[in-house]
XYZ file of C-alpha atoms in Angstrom:
499
model
C 13.360 16.449 18.108
C 15.688 13.620 17.044
C 15.315 11.167 14.144
C 17.506 8.036 14.263
C 18.249 5.878 11.221
C 17.355 2.316 12.235
C 19.819 0.818 9.731
C 22.703 2.966 10.949
C 22.089 4.315 14.445
C 25.079 6.624 14.195
C 23.137 8.706 11.667
C 21.041 11.128 13.729
C 18.973 14.052 12.390
C 17.899 16.987 14.561
C 14.776 19.087 14.004
C 15.086 22.333 15.954
C 12.211 24.487 14.658
C 9.772 23.550 17.439
C 9.475 26.020 20.307
C 7.155 23.846 22.394
C 7.052 20.087 23.176
C 6.051 17.654 20.411
C 2.819 15.712 20.940
C 2.516 13.631 17.745
C 4.605 12.692 14.700
C 3.361 10.947 11.556
C 5.101 9.821 8.363
C 3.531 9.851 4.940
C 3.172 6.532 3.105
C 6.431 6.998 1.176
C 8.411 7.676 4.345
C 9.928 10.859 2.878
C 7.746 13.480 4.577
C 7.125 13.959 8.298
C 4.377 15.943 10.053
C 5.101 17.097 13.603
C 2.253 18.306 15.868
C 3.303 20.492 18.794
C 1.496 21.451 21.972
C 1.342 25.131 20.912
C -1.045 24.348 18.027
C 1.622 24.380 15.301
C 2.142 21.671 12.681
C 5.565 21.408 11.037
C 5.897 19.485 7.768
C 9.415 18.332 6.848
C 10.817 16.790 3.698
C 13.443 14.171 4.494
C 14.163 13.047 0.940
C 17.603 14.692 1.053
C 20.467 14.426 3.491
C 19.433 17.589 5.328
C 15.797 17.949 6.468
C 13.840 20.774 4.853
C 10.924 22.576 6.496
C 8.223 22.526 3.809
C 5.326 24.182 5.652
C 4.365 25.572 9.044
C 0.606 25.337 9.697
C -0.745 27.587 12.432
C -4.251 27.190 13.883
C -5.023 23.812 12.318
C -4.810 21.894 15.585
C -5.763 22.748 19.134
C -3.367 24.102 21.771
C -3.092 21.392 24.419
C -0.726 19.745 26.834
C 1.245 16.686 25.787
C -0.569 14.484 28.325
C -4.024 15.486 27.060
C -6.329 12.705 25.830
C -7.374 14.797 22.828
C -5.462 14.153 19.606
C -3.728 16.603 17.305
C -2.061 13.976 15.110
C -1.892 14.527 11.361
C -3.147 11.594 9.273
C -1.989 11.212 5.653
C -4.549 10.205 3.056
C -3.582 6.989 1.210
C -3.453 8.741 -2.182
C -0.774 11.129 -0.880
C -2.539 14.327 -1.991
C -3.889 15.483 1.360
C -3.525 15.460 5.118
C -6.185 15.726 7.806
C -6.115 16.626 11.474
C -8.505 17.263 14.402
C -9.302 20.961 14.797
C -10.152 23.074 17.857
C -13.818 22.991 16.741
C -13.928 19.175 17.172
C -13.989 18.465 13.447
C -11.600 16.809 10.985
C -10.178 19.275 8.462
C -8.705 18.036 5.168
C -5.748 20.054 3.812
C -4.429 19.905 0.249
C -0.773 18.967 0.114
C -0.142 20.906 -3.111
C -1.076 24.407 -1.870
C -1.961 23.737 1.831
C -5.482 25.084 1.393
C -8.527 23.926 3.363
C -10.644 21.332 1.627
C -13.661 19.402 2.931
C -14.519 19.026 6.613
C -15.958 16.130 8.611
C -18.471 17.742 10.990
C -19.188 15.812 14.193
C -21.791 16.438 16.865
C -19.250 18.409 18.923
C -19.819 16.490 22.157
C -16.150 15.808 22.796
C -12.663 16.345 21.461
C -11.389 13.860 18.901
C -8.943 11.414 20.471
C -7.950 9.328 17.399
C -8.525 9.149 13.630
C -7.511 6.760 10.855
C -8.177 6.406 7.114
C -9.122 3.002 5.755
C -6.398 1.445 3.533
C -8.132 2.601 0.329
C -9.252 5.979 1.725
C -12.967 5.256 1.300
C -13.740 5.427 5.035
C -12.537 7.500 7.956
C -12.736 6.269 11.553
C -12.732 8.792 14.412
C -12.979 8.418 18.175
C -13.973 11.125 20.626
C -13.993 11.783 24.351
C -17.728 11.019 24.567
C -16.722 7.301 24.396
C -17.849 6.747 20.805
C -16.360 5.710 17.451
C -17.751 7.064 14.175
C -17.195 5.718 10.649
C -17.449 8.302 7.849
C -17.941 7.981 4.103
C -15.163 10.175 2.703
C -17.104 10.890 -0.509
C -20.079 12.402 1.267
C -18.446 13.317 4.613
C -21.468 11.705 6.267
C -21.360 9.130 9.087
C -22.295 5.560 8.182
C -22.039 4.125 11.709
C -21.566 5.328 15.264
C -21.214 3.046 18.265
C -20.296 3.489 21.910
C -17.441 1.920 23.831
C -16.961 1.156 27.519
C -15.178 3.056 30.271
C -12.171 4.841 28.724
C -11.627 6.907 25.527
C -9.899 5.411 22.505
C -6.345 6.678 21.955
C -5.398 4.856 18.715
C -7.215 3.330 15.722
C -5.894 0.940 13.059
C -7.615 -0.696 10.071
C -6.776 -4.173 8.846
C -5.031 -3.974 5.439
C -7.499 -6.277 3.656
C -10.323 -7.318 5.990
C -13.382 -5.625 7.494
C -11.708 -5.220 10.852
C -10.848 -2.268 13.100
C -8.516 -2.398 16.098
C -8.319 0.246 18.809
C -6.648 0.789 22.170
C -8.085 2.650 25.145
C -6.656 4.791 27.907
C -6.674 1.881 30.370
C -4.238 -0.143 28.223
C -6.714 -2.532 26.598
C -6.685 -3.591 22.947
C -9.961 -4.286 21.143
C -10.361 -6.021 17.766
C -13.733 -5.274 16.175
C -14.534 -7.689 13.329
C -17.190 -6.786 10.767
C -17.102 -3.182 11.921
C -18.431 -1.759 8.637
C -22.154 -2.559 8.168
C -23.123 -4.937 5.387
C -24.625 -2.160 3.301
C -21.333 -0.248 3.267
C -18.830 -3.120 3.315
C -18.366 -2.771 -0.454
C -16.565 0.534 0.184
C -13.617 -1.402 1.575
C -13.392 -3.426 -1.660
C -12.942 -0.362 -3.841
C -9.619 0.631 -5.312
C -7.867 3.754 -4.049
C -10.431 6.535 -3.442
C -9.226 10.131 -3.991
C -9.002 12.521 -1.072
C -12.152 14.653 -0.543
C -11.401 17.992 -2.224
C -13.696 20.971 -2.763
C -13.244 20.900 -6.553
C -14.373 17.293 -6.606
C -18.111 17.269 -5.790
C -19.276 14.888 -3.090
C -21.013 11.713 -4.115
C -24.741 12.191 -4.453
C -24.554 16.014 -4.538
C -27.348 17.732 -6.459
C -26.596 19.280 -9.833
C -28.076 22.343 -11.555
C -31.092 21.479 -13.671
C -32.087 23.127 -16.942
C -35.740 22.785 -17.969
C -36.147 19.849 -15.651
C -33.163 17.969 -17.042
C -29.525 17.719 -16.228
C -27.440 20.627 -17.410
C -25.237 19.511 -20.268
C -21.508 19.797 -19.755
C -19.904 22.819 -21.351
C -18.086 21.920 -24.538
C -14.980 23.868 -25.478
C -14.489 24.718 -29.102
C -11.865 22.506 -30.615
C -8.716 24.163 -31.902
C -8.010 24.589 -35.616
C -4.897 23.188 -37.270
C -4.563 26.380 -39.327
C -2.808 29.450 -38.013
C -4.494 32.851 -37.842
C -2.335 34.242 -40.619
C -3.351 31.406 -42.948
C -7.021 32.217 -42.357
C -6.838 36.025 -42.647
C -4.170 36.146 -45.306
C -1.118 38.371 -45.488
C -1.178 41.743 -43.793
C 1.263 44.546 -43.389
C 3.193 42.740 -40.704
C 3.566 39.472 -42.587
C 6.785 38.589 -44.301
C 5.173 38.625 -47.737
C 2.589 41.322 -47.023
C 2.512 44.981 -47.995
C 4.659 46.895 -45.494
C 2.415 49.931 -45.374
C 3.986 50.973 -42.053
C 7.730 51.464 -42.035
C 9.545 51.996 -38.744
C 12.095 54.311 -40.305
C 12.861 56.269 -37.139
C 13.244 53.269 -34.815
C 10.491 54.440 -32.463
C 9.398 50.853 -31.865
C 5.714 51.213 -32.785
C 5.954 48.351 -35.251
C 6.035 44.862 -33.728
C 9.066 42.760 -34.555
C 8.609 39.427 -36.270
C 10.485 36.271 -35.461
C 12.553 34.096 -37.794
C 9.375 32.432 -39.065
C 7.815 35.730 -40.070
C 5.306 35.605 -37.195
C 4.513 38.060 -34.438
C 5.556 36.971 -30.925
C 2.787 35.120 -29.100
C 3.434 36.233 -25.536
C 0.211 38.288 -25.526
C -1.989 35.330 -26.444
C -4.103 34.015 -23.561
C -4.678 30.300 -23.917
C -7.650 28.629 -22.197
C -6.833 26.617 -19.091
C -6.168 22.909 -19.454
C -9.083 20.528 -19.014
C -6.903 18.296 -16.883
C -6.273 19.817 -13.454
C -2.778 19.479 -12.070
C -3.136 17.182 -9.095
C -0.580 15.887 -6.664
C -0.266 12.134 -6.685
C -3.466 11.457 -8.636
C -4.892 8.037 -7.888
C -4.720 5.374 -10.569
C -6.930 2.318 -10.809
C -5.181 -0.903 -9.947
C -6.602 -4.431 -10.009
C -6.942 -6.387 -6.769
C -4.399 -9.200 -6.703
C -4.255 -12.218 -4.440
C -1.380 -12.046 -1.996
C 1.079 -14.959 -1.849
C 0.859 -17.319 1.124
C 2.624 -20.373 2.483
C 0.314 -23.404 2.848
C 0.173 -24.782 6.383
C 1.534 -21.654 8.090
C -0.101 -19.272 10.572
C 0.414 -15.568 11.332
C 2.321 -14.374 14.381
C 0.552 -14.732 17.691
C 2.644 -12.941 20.224
C 6.236 -13.955 19.564
C 5.556 -17.350 17.964
C 3.973 -18.818 14.862
C 3.684 -22.107 12.959
C 5.773 -22.262 9.800
C 4.346 -25.614 8.689
C 1.595 -28.016 9.774
C 0.814 -31.246 7.884
C 0.255 -34.957 8.432
C 3.962 -35.586 9.039
C 4.390 -33.083 11.868
C 4.724 -29.366 12.461
C 7.383 -26.653 12.601
C 7.088 -23.620 14.847
C 9.384 -20.693 15.548
C 9.837 -18.230 18.404
C 11.045 -14.650 17.947
C 13.943 -13.962 20.329
C 14.493 -10.374 19.092
C 18.018 -10.928 17.726
C 17.296 -14.414 16.342
C 14.638 -17.128 16.133
C 14.516 -20.613 17.594
C 12.951 -23.261 15.349
C 11.442 -26.510 16.627
C 10.490 -29.484 14.428
C 8.156 -32.116 15.924
C 6.797 -35.348 14.428
C 3.644 -37.302 15.104
C 5.479 -40.613 14.678
C 8.409 -40.246 17.060
C 9.425 -43.855 16.443
C 10.298 -42.975 12.847
C 11.801 -39.521 13.398
C 13.293 -37.665 16.318
C 12.268 -34.106 17.219
C 14.907 -31.411 16.996
C 15.326 -27.664 17.307
C 18.004 -25.171 16.311
C 18.921 -21.493 16.549
C 17.885 -19.539 13.453
C 20.001 -16.416 12.749
C 18.521 -16.059 9.238
C 14.902 -15.556 10.485
C 13.218 -18.201 8.331
C 9.616 -17.274 7.472
C 8.582 -20.295 5.331
C 9.021 -24.036 5.880
C 7.905 -27.440 4.598
C 8.122 -30.833 6.272
C 8.338 -34.101 4.336
C 9.299 -37.722 4.728
C 12.980 -37.160 3.970
C 13.676 -33.724 5.414
C 12.576 -30.142 6.117
C 12.964 -27.143 3.797
C 13.178 -23.511 4.924
C 13.478 -20.111 3.260
C 14.139 -16.593 4.505
C 13.818 -13.104 3.010
C 16.840 -11.047 2.047
C 18.536 -8.589 4.412
C 21.539 -6.291 4.434
C 23.784 -9.246 5.288
C 22.555 -11.853 2.787
C 20.175 -12.405 -0.141
C 17.123 -14.661 0.063
C 18.112 -18.210 1.076
C 16.700 -21.730 0.634
C 17.787 -24.289 3.244
C 17.185 -28.067 3.331
C 17.907 -30.283 6.325
C 17.508 -34.070 5.836
C 16.199 -36.336 8.577
C 18.836 -38.411 10.332
C 17.094 -41.692 9.536
C 17.020 -41.097 5.806
C 20.635 -40.327 4.889
C 23.959 -39.345 6.341
C 24.269 -36.535 3.799
C 24.649 -33.094 5.369
C 22.239 -30.232 4.914
C 22.620 -27.619 2.154
C 21.815 -23.952 1.624
C 21.565 -21.993 -1.635
C 21.163 -18.305 -2.431
C 18.739 -16.641 -4.824
C 19.911 -13.806 -7.111
C 19.968 -10.359 -5.557
C 16.525 -8.731 -5.531
C 14.642 -12.025 -5.869
C 12.498 -13.203 -2.943
C 10.819 -16.517 -2.139
C 7.019 -16.196 -2.263
C 6.128 -19.845 -1.558
C 7.903 -23.125 -0.871
C 6.980 -26.796 -1.248
C 8.672 -30.148 -0.629
C 8.080 -33.650 -2.008
C 9.986 -36.917 -1.828
C 11.912 -35.877 -4.940
C 12.234 -32.105 -5.144
C 12.263 -28.751 -3.347
C 10.148 -26.246 -5.301
C 10.379 -22.464 -4.897
C 8.298 -19.704 -6.523
C 9.890 -16.251 -6.519
C 8.948 -12.594 -6.758
C 10.502 -12.407 -10.238
C 8.009 -14.935 -11.607
C 10.356 -17.934 -11.690
C 9.762 -21.497 -10.504
C 13.031 -22.986 -9.229
C 13.225 -26.750 -8.703
C 16.051 -28.350 -6.685
C 16.798 -31.982 -5.957
C 17.009 -33.104 -2.336
C 20.805 -32.966 -2.742
C 20.752 -29.249 -3.566
C 21.298 -29.531 -7.339
C 19.267 -27.128 -9.530
C 17.014 -29.359 -11.620
C 14.802 -26.899 -13.513
C 14.182 -23.169 -13.744
C 11.244 -21.881 -15.768
C 9.044 -18.834 -16.009
C 5.561 -19.007 -14.521
C 2.902 -17.763 -16.926
C 0.552 -16.237 -14.328
C 2.249 -13.770 -12.025
C 2.552 -12.690 -9.288
C 2.728 -16.215 -7.863
C 0.353 -17.089 -5.017
C 1.297 -20.585 -3.788
C 2.733 -23.938 -4.810
C 2.471 -27.586 -3.742
C 4.386 -30.654 -4.863
C 4.005 -34.449 -4.728
C 6.634 -36.822 -6.057
C 7.539 -35.454 -9.501
C 4.432 -33.258 -9.844
C 4.383 -29.515 -9.133
C 1.211 -27.456 -8.699
C 1.662 -23.667 -9.061
C -1.020 -21.019 -8.535
C -0.840 -17.431 -9.747
C -2.864 -14.336 -10.538
C -4.500 -14.665 -13.926
C -6.928 -12.509 -15.950
C -8.820 -9.659 -14.310
C -12.520 -10.259 -13.705
C -15.377 -7.834 -14.094
C -15.183 -6.832 -10.416
C -11.528 -5.779 -10.771
C -10.160 -8.868 -8.983
C -7.640 -11.199 -10.578
C -8.740 -14.769 -11.210
C -6.632 -17.535 -9.703
C -5.256 -20.029 -12.213
C -3.269 -23.201 -11.598
C -0.853 -25.369 -13.561
C 0.215 -28.974 -12.884
C 3.487 -30.187 -14.377
C 5.632 -33.278 -14.155
C 9.035 -31.644 -13.869
C 10.954 -34.900 -14.246
C 9.385 -35.807 -17.605
C 8.844 -32.151 -18.602
C 5.131 -32.739 -19.170
C 2.278 -30.303 -18.610
C -0.791 -32.045 -17.213
C -3.010 -28.976 -16.800
C -2.204 -25.445 -17.899
C -3.672 -22.152 -16.692
C -7.009 -23.548 -15.489
C -9.163 -21.207 -13.386
C -9.826 -22.057 -9.737
C -13.610 -21.666 -9.208
C -13.651 -19.464 -6.109
C -16.867 -17.713 -4.962
C -16.988 -13.929 -5.134
C -15.203 -12.009 -2.356
C -13.476 -15.186 -1.132
C -9.792 -15.947 -0.654
C -7.731 -19.074 -1.078
C -6.393 -20.189 2.316
C -4.423 -23.369 1.568
C -3.465 -25.824 -1.160
C -2.278 -29.441 -0.820
C -2.349 -32.843 -2.504
C -4.908 -35.449 -1.392
C -3.966 -39.080 -2.075
């Protein structure tokens, strides 16, 4: 097996422990550990955090022995919290394995009508989707290991499953080469599971949700309380004895036979024989921590990729769209009023991902790469001025999160929480720190700048969106940190000025 570094293709790593052909490979979420499933039923787990790969574990009997062209799956899937892996077993179930000691944990028991052909955890680990050769897809609650939905598909078995990162959407491909996108796949009664924060992997020492508990006299059994430790030592409580520094030495080891325990420099007996109670906090690998749900940044007027093209900007002046040509992009700018402005296009080696179109020009920005930091580019319209275009760089490690353009300024919000304002001639006009971060979007009109960011955390664990309006030319704040009244479970899609 060969691993090629995509940044430097001359760096090649060889894995030679497999005796039979490899059927599946899967990386963990950090990209430092690789699981390799072979056709002989062996799973090899490698650590690639160092220069030389290290074989961490060889799992025998977890997966089924099968040919590489078999429809059944033996692929290892990594739980989002990083503590466990799971894989289809020869008994047509999904077995969860602890990553810390490689022991068997909980099992997802199916009806056994067909081999499992694909499996995928939801982004937060609350649900598990599996597909089998009986032409069905099952959604499981990982807390209870019980199915919440099972539906049939047409014609061919599913070979791959993928959840949408934020929406209630499941995509899958079949053996006949077709891609299906199933919206609203999780029923309404269980859709809240997708809104939870990271859910821990289902372990045996963590009881399933809804499991019955032992009752005492008809009531719940109270939790066992350990006796709290005392700040006093045992010698302080019992007083001096013959072995204490100040006690009566009624036993003297005058012949050196060793039947009297030695004391340390503090006059105490060694404590190696003392058995301390186990810690109340179990040692867990990669324990999940609660994190608030933040609103992702977006560029107003843009669209996601559809095939190899997308719109970077769409407003009442015109629109900008780009085409991915593998090694570069081609950008086209079109206007509704072709009498006032002439359409143009250019080759884009910087791979611009954000753009704005105004009366006097077009602004673009691109993310950083190995060759250059994040860039901001402004190109004026020919009819406005004979001044040439300009390009400026952001500091290393700082990325553009949103971009806006008015008749006076180019406004940029960054990943470091700054708002950078440039004139249309490329001169830095203002740089200030945004109060609510991370930034979500910005919009500008004349000398006014509207910025939106993640504010205080609500009761449902989601950050509130707050906005600020400033006149950057007069250095005046018109509105500061006001909350945008969005309904629950809704997202902001665009922001613009209406005149």
